[in-house]
Short mmCIF file of C-alpha atoms in Angstrom, two decimals:
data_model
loop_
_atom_site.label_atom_id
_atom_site.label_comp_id
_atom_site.label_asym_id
_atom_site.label_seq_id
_atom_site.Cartn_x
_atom_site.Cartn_y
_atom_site.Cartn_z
CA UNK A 1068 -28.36 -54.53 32.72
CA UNK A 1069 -30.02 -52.78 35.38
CA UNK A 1070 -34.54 -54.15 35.05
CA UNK A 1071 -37.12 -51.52 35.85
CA UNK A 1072 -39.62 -52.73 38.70
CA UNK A 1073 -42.03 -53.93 36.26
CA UNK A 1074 -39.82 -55.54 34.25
CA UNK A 1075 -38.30 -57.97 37.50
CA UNK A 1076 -41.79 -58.25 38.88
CA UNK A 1077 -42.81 -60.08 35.12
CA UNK A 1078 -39.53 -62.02 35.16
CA UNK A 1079 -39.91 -63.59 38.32
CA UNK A 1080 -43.53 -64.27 38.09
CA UNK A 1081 -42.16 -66.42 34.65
CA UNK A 1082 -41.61 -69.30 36.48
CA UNK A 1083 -44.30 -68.57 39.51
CA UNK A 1084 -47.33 -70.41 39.53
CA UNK A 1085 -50.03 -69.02 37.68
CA UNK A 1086 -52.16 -68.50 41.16
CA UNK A 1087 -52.84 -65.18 41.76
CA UNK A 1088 -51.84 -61.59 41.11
CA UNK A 1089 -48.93 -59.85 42.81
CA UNK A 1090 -49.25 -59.06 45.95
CA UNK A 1091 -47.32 -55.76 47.01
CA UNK A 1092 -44.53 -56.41 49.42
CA UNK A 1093 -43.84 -54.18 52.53
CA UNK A 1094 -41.71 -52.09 51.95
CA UNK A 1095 -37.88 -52.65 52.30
CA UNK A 1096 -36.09 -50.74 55.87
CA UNK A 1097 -34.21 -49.13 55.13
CA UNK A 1098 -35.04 -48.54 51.45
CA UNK A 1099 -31.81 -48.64 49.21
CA UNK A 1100 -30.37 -45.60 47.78
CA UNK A 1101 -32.72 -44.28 44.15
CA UNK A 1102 -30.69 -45.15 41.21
CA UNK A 1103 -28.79 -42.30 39.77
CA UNK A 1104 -28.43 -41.95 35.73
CA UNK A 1105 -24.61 -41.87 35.35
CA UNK A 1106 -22.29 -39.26 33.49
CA UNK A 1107 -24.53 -36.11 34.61
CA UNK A 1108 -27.01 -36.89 32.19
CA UNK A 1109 -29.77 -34.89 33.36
CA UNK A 1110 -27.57 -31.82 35.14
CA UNK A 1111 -28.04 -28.75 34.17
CA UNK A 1112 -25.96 -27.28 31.16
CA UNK A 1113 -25.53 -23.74 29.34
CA UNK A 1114 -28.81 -24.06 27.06
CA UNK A 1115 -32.40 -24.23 28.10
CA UNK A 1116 -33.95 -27.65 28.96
CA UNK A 1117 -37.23 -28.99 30.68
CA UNK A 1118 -39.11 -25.98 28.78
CA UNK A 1119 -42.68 -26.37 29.50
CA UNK A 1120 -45.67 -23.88 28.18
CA UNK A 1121 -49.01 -23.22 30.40
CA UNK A 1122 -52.33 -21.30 29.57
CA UNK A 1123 -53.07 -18.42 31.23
CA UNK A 1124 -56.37 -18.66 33.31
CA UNK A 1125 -58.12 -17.02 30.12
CA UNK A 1126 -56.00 -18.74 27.73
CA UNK A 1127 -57.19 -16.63 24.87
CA UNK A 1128 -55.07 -14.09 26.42
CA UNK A 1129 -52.18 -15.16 27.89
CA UNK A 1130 -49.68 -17.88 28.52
CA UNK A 1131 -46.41 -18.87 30.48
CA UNK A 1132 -43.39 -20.79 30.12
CA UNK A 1133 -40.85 -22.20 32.70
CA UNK A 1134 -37.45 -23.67 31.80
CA UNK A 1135 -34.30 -24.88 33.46
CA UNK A 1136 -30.54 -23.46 33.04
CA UNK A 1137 -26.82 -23.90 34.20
CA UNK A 1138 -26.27 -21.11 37.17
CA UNK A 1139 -24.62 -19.14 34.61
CA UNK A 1140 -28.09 -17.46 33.34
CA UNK A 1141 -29.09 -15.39 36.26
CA UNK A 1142 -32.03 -13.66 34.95
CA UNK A 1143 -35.33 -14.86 33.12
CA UNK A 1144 -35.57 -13.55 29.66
CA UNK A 1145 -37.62 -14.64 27.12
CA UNK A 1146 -39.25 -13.25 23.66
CA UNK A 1147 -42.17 -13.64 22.01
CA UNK A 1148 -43.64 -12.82 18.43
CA UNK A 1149 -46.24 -13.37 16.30
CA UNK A 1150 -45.62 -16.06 13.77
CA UNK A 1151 -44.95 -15.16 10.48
CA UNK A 1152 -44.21 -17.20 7.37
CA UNK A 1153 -40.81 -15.55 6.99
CA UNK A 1154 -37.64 -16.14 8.47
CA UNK A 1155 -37.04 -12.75 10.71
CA UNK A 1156 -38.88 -14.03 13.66
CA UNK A 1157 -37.08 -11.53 16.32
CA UNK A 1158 -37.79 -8.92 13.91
CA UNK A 1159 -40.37 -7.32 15.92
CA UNK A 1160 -40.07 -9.85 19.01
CA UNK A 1161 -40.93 -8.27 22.82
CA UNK A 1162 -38.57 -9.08 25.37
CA UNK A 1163 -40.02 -10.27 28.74
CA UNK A 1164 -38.38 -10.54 32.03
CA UNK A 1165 -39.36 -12.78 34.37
CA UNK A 1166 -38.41 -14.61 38.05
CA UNK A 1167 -36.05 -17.17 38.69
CA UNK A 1168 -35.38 -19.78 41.86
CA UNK A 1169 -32.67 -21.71 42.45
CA UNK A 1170 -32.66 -25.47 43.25
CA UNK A 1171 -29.89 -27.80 44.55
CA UNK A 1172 -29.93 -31.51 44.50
CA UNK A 1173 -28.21 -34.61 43.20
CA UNK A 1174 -27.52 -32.97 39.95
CA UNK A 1175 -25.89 -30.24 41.32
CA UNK A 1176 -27.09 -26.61 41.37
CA UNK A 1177 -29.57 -25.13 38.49
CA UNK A 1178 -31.66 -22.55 37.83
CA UNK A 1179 -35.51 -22.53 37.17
CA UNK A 1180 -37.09 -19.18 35.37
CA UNK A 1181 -40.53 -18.70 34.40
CA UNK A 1182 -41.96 -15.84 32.41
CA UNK A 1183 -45.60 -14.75 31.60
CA UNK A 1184 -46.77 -13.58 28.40
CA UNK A 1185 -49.71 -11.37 28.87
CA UNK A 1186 -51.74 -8.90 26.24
CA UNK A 1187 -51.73 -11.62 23.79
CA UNK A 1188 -54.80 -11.85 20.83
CA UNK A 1189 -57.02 -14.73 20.85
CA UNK A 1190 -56.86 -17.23 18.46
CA UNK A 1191 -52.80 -15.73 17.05
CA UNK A 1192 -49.96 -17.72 16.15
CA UNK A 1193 -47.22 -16.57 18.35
CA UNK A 1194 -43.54 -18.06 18.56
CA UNK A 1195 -41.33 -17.73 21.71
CA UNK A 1196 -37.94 -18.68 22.72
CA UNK A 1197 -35.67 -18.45 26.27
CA UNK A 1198 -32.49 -17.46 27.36
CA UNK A 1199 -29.88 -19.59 28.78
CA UNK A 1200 -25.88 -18.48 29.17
CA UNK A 1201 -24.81 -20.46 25.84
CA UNK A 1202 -27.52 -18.71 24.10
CA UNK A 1203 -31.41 -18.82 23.18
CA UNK A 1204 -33.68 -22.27 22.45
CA UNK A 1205 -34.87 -22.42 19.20
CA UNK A 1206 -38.51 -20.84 18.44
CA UNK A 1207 -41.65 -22.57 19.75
CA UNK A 1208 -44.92 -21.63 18.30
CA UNK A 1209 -48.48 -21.94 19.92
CA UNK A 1210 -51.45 -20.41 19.30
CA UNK A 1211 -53.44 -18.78 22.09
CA UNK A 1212 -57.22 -19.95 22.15
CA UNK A 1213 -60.02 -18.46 20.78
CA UNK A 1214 -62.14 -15.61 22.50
CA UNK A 1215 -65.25 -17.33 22.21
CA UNK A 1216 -66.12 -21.05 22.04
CA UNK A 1217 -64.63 -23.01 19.69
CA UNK A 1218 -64.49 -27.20 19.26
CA UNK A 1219 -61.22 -28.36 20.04
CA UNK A 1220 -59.37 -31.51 20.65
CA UNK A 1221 -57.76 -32.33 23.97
CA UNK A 1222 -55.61 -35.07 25.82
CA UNK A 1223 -55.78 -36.85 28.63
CA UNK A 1224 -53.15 -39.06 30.54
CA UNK A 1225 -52.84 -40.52 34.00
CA UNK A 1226 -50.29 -41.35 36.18
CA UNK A 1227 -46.93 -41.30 34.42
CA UNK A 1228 -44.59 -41.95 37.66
CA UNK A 1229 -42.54 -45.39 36.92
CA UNK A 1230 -40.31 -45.78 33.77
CA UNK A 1231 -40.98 -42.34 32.38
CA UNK A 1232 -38.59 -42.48 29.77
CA UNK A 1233 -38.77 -46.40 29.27
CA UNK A 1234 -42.11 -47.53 28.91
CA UNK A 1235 -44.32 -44.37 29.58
CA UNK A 1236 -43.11 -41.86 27.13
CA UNK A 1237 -44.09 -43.92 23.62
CA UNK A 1238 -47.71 -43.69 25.10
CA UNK A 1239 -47.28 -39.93 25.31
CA UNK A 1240 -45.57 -39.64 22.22
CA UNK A 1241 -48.41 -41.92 20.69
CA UNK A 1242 -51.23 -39.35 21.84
CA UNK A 1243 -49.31 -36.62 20.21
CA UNK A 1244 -49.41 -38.05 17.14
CA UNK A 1245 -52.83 -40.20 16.72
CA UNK A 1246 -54.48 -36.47 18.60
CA UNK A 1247 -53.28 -33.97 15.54
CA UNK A 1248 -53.92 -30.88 16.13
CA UNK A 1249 -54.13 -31.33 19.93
CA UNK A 1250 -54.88 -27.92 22.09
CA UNK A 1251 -53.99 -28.74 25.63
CA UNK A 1252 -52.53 -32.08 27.83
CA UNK A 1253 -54.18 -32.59 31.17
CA UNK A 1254 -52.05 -34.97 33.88
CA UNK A 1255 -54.02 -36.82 36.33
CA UNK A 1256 -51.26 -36.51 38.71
CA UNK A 1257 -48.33 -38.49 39.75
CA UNK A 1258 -46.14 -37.26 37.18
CA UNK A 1259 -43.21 -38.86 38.93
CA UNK A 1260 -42.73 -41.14 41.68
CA UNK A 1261 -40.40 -39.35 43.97
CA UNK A 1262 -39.71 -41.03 46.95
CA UNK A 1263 -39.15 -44.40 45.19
CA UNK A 1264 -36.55 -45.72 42.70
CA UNK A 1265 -35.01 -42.69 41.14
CA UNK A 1266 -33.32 -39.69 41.84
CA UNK A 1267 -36.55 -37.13 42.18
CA UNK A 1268 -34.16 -34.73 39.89
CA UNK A 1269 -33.88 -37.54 37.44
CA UNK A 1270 -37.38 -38.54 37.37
CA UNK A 1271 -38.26 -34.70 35.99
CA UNK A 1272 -35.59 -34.78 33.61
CA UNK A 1273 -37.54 -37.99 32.02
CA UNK A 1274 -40.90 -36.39 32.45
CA UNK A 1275 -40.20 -33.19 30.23
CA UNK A 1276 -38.23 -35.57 27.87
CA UNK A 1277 -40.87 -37.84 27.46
CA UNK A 1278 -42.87 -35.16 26.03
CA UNK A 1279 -40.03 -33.07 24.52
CA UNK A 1280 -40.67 -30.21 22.63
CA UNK A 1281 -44.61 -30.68 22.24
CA UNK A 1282 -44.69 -29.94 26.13
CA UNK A 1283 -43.31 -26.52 25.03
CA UNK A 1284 -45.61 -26.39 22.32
CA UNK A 1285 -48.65 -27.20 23.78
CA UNK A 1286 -50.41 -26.01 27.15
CA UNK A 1287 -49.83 -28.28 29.65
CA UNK A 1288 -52.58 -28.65 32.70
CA UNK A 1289 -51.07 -30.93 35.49
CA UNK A 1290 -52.82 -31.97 38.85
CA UNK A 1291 -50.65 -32.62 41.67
CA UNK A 1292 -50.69 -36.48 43.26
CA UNK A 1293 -49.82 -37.77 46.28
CA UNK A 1294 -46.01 -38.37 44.48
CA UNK A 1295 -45.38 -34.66 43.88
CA UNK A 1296 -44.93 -34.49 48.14
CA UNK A 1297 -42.16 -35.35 49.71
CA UNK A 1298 -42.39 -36.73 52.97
CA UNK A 1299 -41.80 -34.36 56.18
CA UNK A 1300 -41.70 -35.27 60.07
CA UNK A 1301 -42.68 -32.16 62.17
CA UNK A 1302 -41.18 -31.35 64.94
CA UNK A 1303 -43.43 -33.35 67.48
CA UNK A 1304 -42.49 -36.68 65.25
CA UNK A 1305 -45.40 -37.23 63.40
CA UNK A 1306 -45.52 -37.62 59.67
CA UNK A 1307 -46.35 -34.73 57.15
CA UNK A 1308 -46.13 -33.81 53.21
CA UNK A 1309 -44.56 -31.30 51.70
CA UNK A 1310 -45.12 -30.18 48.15
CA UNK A 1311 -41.96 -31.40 46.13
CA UNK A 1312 -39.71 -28.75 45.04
CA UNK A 1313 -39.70 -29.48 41.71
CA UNK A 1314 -43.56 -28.37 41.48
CA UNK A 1315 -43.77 -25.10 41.90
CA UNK A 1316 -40.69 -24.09 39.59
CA UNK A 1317 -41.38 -26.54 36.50
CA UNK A 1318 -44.90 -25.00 36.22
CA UNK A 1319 -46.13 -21.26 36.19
CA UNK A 1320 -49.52 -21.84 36.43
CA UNK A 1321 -52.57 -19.33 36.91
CA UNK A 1322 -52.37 -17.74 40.72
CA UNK A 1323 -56.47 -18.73 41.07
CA UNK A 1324 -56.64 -21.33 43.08
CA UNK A 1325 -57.81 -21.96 46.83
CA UNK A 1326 -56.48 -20.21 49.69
CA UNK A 1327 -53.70 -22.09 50.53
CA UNK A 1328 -52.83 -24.31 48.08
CA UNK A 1329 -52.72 -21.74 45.44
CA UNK A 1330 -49.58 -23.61 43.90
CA UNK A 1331 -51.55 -26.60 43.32
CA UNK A 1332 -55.29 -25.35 42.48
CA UNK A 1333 -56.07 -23.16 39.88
CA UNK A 1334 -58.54 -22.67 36.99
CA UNK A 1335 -58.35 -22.26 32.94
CA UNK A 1336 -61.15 -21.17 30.39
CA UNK A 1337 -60.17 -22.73 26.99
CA UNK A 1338 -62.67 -21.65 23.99
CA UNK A 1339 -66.23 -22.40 26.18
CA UNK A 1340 -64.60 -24.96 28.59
CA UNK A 1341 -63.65 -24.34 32.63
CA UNK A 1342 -60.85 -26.71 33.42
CA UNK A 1343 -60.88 -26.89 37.39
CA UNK A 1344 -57.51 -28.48 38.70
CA UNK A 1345 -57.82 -29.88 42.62
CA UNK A 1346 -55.29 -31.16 45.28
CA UNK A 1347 -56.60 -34.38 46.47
CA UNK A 1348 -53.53 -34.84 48.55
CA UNK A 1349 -53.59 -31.53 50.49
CA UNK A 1350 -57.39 -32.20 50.88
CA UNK A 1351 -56.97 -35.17 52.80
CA UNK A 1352 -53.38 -34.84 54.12
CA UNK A 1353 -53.09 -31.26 54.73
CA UNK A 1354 -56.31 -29.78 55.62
CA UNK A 1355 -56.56 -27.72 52.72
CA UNK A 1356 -60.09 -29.68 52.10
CA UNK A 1357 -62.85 -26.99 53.50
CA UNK A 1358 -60.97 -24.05 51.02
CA UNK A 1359 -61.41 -25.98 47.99
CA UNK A 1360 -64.52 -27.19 48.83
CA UNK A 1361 -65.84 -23.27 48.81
CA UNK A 1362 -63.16 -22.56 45.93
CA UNK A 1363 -64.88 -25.57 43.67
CA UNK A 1364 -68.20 -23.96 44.70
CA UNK A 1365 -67.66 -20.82 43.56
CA UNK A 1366 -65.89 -21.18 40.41
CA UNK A 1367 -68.29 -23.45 39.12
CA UNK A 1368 -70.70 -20.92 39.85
CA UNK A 1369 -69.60 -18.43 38.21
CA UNK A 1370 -68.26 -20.60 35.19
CA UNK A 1371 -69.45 -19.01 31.46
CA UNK A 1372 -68.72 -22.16 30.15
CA UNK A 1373 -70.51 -24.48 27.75
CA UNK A 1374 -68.72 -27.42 29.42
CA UNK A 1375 -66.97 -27.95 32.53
CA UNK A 1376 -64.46 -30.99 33.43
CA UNK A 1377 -62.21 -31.19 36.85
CA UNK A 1378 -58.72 -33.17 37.20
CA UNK A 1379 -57.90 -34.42 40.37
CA UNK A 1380 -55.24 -37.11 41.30
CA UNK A 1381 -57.38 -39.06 43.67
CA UNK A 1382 -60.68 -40.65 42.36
CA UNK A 1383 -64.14 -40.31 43.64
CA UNK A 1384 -64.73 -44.03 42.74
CA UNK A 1385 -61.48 -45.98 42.59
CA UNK A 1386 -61.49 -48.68 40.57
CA UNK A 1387 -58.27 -50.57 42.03
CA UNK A 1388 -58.74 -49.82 46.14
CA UNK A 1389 -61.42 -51.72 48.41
CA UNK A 1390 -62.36 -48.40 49.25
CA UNK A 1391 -63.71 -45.08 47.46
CA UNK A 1392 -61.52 -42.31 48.38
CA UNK A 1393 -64.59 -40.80 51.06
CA UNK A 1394 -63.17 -37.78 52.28
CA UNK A 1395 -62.82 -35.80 48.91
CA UNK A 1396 -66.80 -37.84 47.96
CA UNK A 1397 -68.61 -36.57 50.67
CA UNK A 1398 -67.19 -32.91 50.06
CA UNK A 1399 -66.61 -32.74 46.19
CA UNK A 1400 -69.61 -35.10 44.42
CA UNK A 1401 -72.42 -32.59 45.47
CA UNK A 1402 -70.99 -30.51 44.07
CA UNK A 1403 -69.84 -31.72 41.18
CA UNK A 1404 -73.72 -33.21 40.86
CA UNK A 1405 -75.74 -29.54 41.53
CA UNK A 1406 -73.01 -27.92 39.71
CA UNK A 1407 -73.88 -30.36 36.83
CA UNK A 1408 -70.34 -30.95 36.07
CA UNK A 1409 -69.18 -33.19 32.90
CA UNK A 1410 -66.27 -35.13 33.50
CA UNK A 1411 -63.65 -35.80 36.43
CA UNK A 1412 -60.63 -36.83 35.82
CA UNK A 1413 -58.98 -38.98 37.51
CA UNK A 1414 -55.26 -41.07 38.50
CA UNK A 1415 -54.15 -42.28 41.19
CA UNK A 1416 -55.15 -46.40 40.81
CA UNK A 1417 -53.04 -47.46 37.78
CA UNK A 1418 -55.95 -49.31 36.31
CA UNK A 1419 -58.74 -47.72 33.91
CA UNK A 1420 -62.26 -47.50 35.59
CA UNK A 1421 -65.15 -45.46 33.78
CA UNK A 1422 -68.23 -44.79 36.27
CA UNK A 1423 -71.12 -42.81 34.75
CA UNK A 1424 -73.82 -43.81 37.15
CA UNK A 1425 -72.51 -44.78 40.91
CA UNK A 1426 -75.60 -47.19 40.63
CA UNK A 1427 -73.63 -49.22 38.43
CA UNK A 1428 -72.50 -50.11 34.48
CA UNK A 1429 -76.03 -52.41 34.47
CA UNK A 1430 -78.13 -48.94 35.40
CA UNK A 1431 -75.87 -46.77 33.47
CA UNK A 1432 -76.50 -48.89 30.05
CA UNK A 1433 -80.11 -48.63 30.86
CA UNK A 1434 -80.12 -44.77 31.03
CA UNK A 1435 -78.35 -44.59 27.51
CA UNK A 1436 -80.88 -46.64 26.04
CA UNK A 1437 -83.77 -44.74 27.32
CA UNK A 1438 -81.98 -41.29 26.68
CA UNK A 1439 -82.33 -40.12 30.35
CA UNK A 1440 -79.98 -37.60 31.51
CA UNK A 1441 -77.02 -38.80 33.16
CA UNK A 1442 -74.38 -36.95 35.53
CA UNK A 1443 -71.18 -36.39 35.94
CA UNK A 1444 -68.80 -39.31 33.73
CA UNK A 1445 -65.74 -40.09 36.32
CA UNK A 1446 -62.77 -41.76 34.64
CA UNK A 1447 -59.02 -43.40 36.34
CA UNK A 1448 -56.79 -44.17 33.60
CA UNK A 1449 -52.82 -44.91 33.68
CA UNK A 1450 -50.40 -43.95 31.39
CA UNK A 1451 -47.07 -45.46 32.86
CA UNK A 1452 -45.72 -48.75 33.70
CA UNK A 1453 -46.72 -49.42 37.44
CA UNK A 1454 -50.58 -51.38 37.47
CA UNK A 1455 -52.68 -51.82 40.35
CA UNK A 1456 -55.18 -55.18 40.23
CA UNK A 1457 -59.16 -54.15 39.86
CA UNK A 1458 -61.22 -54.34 43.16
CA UNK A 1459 -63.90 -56.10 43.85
CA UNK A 1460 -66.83 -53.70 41.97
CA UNK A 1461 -64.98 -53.78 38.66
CA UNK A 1462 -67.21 -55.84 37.15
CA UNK A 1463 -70.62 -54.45 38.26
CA UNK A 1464 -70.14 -50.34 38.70
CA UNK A 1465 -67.52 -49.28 35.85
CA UNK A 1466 -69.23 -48.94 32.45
CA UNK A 1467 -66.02 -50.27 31.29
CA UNK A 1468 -62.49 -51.63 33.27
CA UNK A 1469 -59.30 -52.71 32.16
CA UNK A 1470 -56.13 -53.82 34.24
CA UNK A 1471 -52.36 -54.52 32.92
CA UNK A 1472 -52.97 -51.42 30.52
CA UNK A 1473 -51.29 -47.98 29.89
CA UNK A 1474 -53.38 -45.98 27.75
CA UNK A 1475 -54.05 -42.27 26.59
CA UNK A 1476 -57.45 -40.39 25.70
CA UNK A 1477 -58.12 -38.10 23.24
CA UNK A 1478 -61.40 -35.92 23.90
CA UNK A 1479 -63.44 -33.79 21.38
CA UNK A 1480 -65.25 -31.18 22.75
CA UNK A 1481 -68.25 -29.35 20.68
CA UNK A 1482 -71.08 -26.96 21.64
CA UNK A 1483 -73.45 -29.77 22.04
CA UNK A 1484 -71.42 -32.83 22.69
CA UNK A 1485 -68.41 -34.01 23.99
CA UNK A 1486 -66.65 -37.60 22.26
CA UNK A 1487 -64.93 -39.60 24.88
CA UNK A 1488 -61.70 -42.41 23.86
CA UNK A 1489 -59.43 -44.30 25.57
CA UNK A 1490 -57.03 -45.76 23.68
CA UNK A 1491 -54.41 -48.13 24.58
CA UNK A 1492 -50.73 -47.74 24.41
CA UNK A 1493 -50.81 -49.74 20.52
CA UNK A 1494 -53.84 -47.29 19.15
CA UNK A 1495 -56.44 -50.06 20.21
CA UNK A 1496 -59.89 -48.25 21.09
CA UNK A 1497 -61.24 -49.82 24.12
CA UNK A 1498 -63.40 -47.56 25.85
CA UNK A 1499 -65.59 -44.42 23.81
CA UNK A 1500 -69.05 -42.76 24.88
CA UNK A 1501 -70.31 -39.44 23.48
CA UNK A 1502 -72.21 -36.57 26.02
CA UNK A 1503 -74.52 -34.57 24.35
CA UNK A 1504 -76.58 -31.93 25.60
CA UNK A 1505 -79.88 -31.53 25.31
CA UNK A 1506 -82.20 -28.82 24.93
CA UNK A 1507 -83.49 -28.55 28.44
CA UNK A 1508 -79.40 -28.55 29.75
CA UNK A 1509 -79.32 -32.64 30.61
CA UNK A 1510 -76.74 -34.56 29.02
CA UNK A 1511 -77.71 -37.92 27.44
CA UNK A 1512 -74.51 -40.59 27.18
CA UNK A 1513 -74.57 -42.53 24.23
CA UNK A 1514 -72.03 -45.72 24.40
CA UNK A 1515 -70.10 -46.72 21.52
CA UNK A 1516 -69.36 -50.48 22.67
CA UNK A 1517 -69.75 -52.30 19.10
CA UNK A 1518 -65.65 -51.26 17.80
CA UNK A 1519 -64.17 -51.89 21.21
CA UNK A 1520 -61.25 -54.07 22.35
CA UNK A 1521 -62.34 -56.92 24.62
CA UNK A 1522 -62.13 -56.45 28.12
CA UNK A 1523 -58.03 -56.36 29.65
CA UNK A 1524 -57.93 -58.26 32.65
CA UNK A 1525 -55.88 -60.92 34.66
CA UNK A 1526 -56.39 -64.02 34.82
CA UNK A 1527 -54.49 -65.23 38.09
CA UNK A 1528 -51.07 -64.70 37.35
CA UNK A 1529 -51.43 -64.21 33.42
CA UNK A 1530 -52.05 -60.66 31.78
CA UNK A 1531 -53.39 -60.12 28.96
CA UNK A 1532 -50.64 -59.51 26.90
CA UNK A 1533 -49.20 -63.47 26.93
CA UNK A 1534 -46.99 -62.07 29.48
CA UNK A 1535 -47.40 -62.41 33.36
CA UNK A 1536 -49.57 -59.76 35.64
CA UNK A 1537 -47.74 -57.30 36.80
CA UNK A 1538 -50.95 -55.78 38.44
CA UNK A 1539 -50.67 -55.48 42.68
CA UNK A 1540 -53.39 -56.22 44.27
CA UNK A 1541 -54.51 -53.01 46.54
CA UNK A 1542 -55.41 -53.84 50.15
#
């Protein structure tokens, strides 16, 4: 039996000395070949898989699916209906064409298709289903979001990346159910971990497994992270990135992001709240930086909404490397703070970090007791199996911190204030804080600390699970 990373990391550290955390090794040259799931398990076959639904920028209006065939099915088609409580759902179906790419890799050839449904009614029941050559998927209802604002329930999960299928996919199957009636799933980034242990083709046929049919059910809103690039050497022998190209055929997103990175930016209104999605890595890697600066600018100007939250794979204030990530700081927090922004969300550290005041968790407490206005909340959380240790401000600028922990958040948004919780991967509660708005526009935070879990952290080479730290200590 083959053990994940995590999984040999904990087993050898079983009869280390309990001294200190993992420390990441250098990476093996040349690195041995990504393991390869046997029998064709995730090739592409004669019925729609990896069927994944997205909100139109004004998702009251519109949405999109993409979906994976056999080479067989060389056209998009898909149809959509509104839902009735009867049995003839094609009865008065539309048929919609759409476009389709091809990709080649270690699972052989396949086929990606997306379509777009447009002229939908807000807040409308609608089933769809898509073609492949061995015939159409089943139905899939959603409902498209209401015209006006609305309070709604939404999740939130970070990096995925490591043991999708293994270890990650019960916590996204857990936020499914404990959420209900869940509207939308943001990703943090990081979905996968191409360039690691698996095939990258693999890796996506966990990912859309892990969430199964709810990913076709529900909108999905995913950031890109510095995983979803490949690497690239240009012609004069330096090192580059290119964007993955899994990316832009497993998503049809809105076409409204920043001048050149339009794939990977890109804006949705959902019932009075402006999700803004951002592309740390082409930011700092790719100069794409200075257009989504002005982009972020100007959609949050111009933003009707009640409530406004940006996801973006990189943090503002990490909570696992000695450094903050300073490039996307100095350019972004400005405007995130005159833009009076609510939340960012945030991956990219494997750890859970919760800043609401960059003076600290000591002046941040001290605000909520005295009901002064407090800015924008920034939150890292993890969702898979790969942990980073905490750095050295855990303890004294995150409201709350937690290492060695996968977890999911559910957040409630309402006209005049927005619930916050992070749970962990068993349905403990361990971090929760509430926004509300107040009648001059400043948001008060109010901390709900009393029901918590106690604070997740190593202790040298013990985690807190009576298990050994599997958390690598960032340098």
């Amino acid at each position: 039996m083959k053990l994940s990373a995590a999984s040999l990391a904990a087993a050898l550290l079983l009869a280390a000395p309990a001294t200190a955390q993992i420390v990441a090794p250098p990476d093996p040259d040349p690195l041995p070949p990504p393991l390869h799931a046997p029998n064709g398990r995730w090739a592409a076959k004669g019925w729609a898989d990896r069927i994944v639904l997205s909100p139109a920028a004004d998702a009251a209006r519109g949405a999109a699916v993409a979906w994976r065939t056999d080479t067989r099915q060389a056209g998009a088609e898909a149809q959509i209906a509104e839902e009735i409580d009867g049995p003839l759902l094609g009865f008065a179906a539309r048929t919609v064409a759409g476009t389709t790419a091809p990709i080649e890799n270690e699972n052989g050839q396949a086929l990606y298709h997306q379509a777009r449904f447009d002229g939908l009614k807000p807040d409308t029941r609608y089933v769809y289903r898509v073609r492949a050559a061995d015939g159409w998927s089943e139905w899939l209802p959603f409902r498209t979001a209401k015209a006006e604002f609305a309070p709604f329930r939404f999740i939130y999960l970070g990096d995925t990346q490591n043991d999708i299928l293994e270890v990650a996919s019960r916590v996204i199957r857990s936020a499914f159910k404990e959420a209900g009636p869940a509207a939308l799933v943001v990703h943090a980034g990081d979905l996968v971990a191409q360039r690691e242990v698996k095939v990258h083709d693999d890796e996506w046929g966990e990912w859309t497994e892990a969430g199964g049919r709810a990913y076709a059910m529900t909108p999905q809103l995913p950031a890109t992270g510095n995983h979803e690039y490949v690497d690239h050497i240009l012609p004069n022998g330096e090192e580059s990135r290119l964007l993955g190209p899994h990316w832009p055929l497993q998503f049809a997103l809105p076409d409204n992001g920043a001048e050149g990175v339009k794939a990977t930016s890109y804006y949705v209104d959902y019932q009075g709240v402006r999700f803004i999605v951002l592309d740390g890595t082409a930011a700092i890697d790719l100069g794409a930086g200075e257009s989504q600066t002005r982009w972020l600018d100007k959609v949050l100007a111009e933003s009707p909404a009640r409530w406004n939250v940006a996801l973006v794979h990189q943090p503002i204030y990490t909570c696992a490397r000695p450094e903050d990530t300073e490039e996307l700081k100095a350019a972004w927090k400005p405007i995130f703070d005159a833009r009076n922004i609510d939340l960012v969300l945030q991956g990219h550290d494997h750890c859970y970090g919760r800043v609401s005041n960059p003076a600290g968790a000591e002046a941040s407490r001290a605000d909520s007791a005295a009901g002064r206005p407090q800015g924008p909340v920034y939150v890292v959380s993890v969702t898979g199996s790969k942990m980073y240790g905490l750095n050295d401000r855990a303890d004294t600028q995150p409201v709350r911190a937690a290492e060695n922990t996968e977890l999911y958040q559910l957040i409630d948004v309402e006209a005049d204030r927005l619930s916050f919780r992070a749970f962990t991967a068993t349905g403990g509660l361990y971090d929760a804080f509430t926004l509300v708005r107040q009648a001059d526009g400043t948001k008060r935070l109010i901390e709900t600390e009393d029901t918590l879990l106690a604070l997740r952290r190593c202790d040298g080479a013990a985690g807190p699970d009576d298990r050994p730290c599997t958390a690598e200590i960032k340098d």
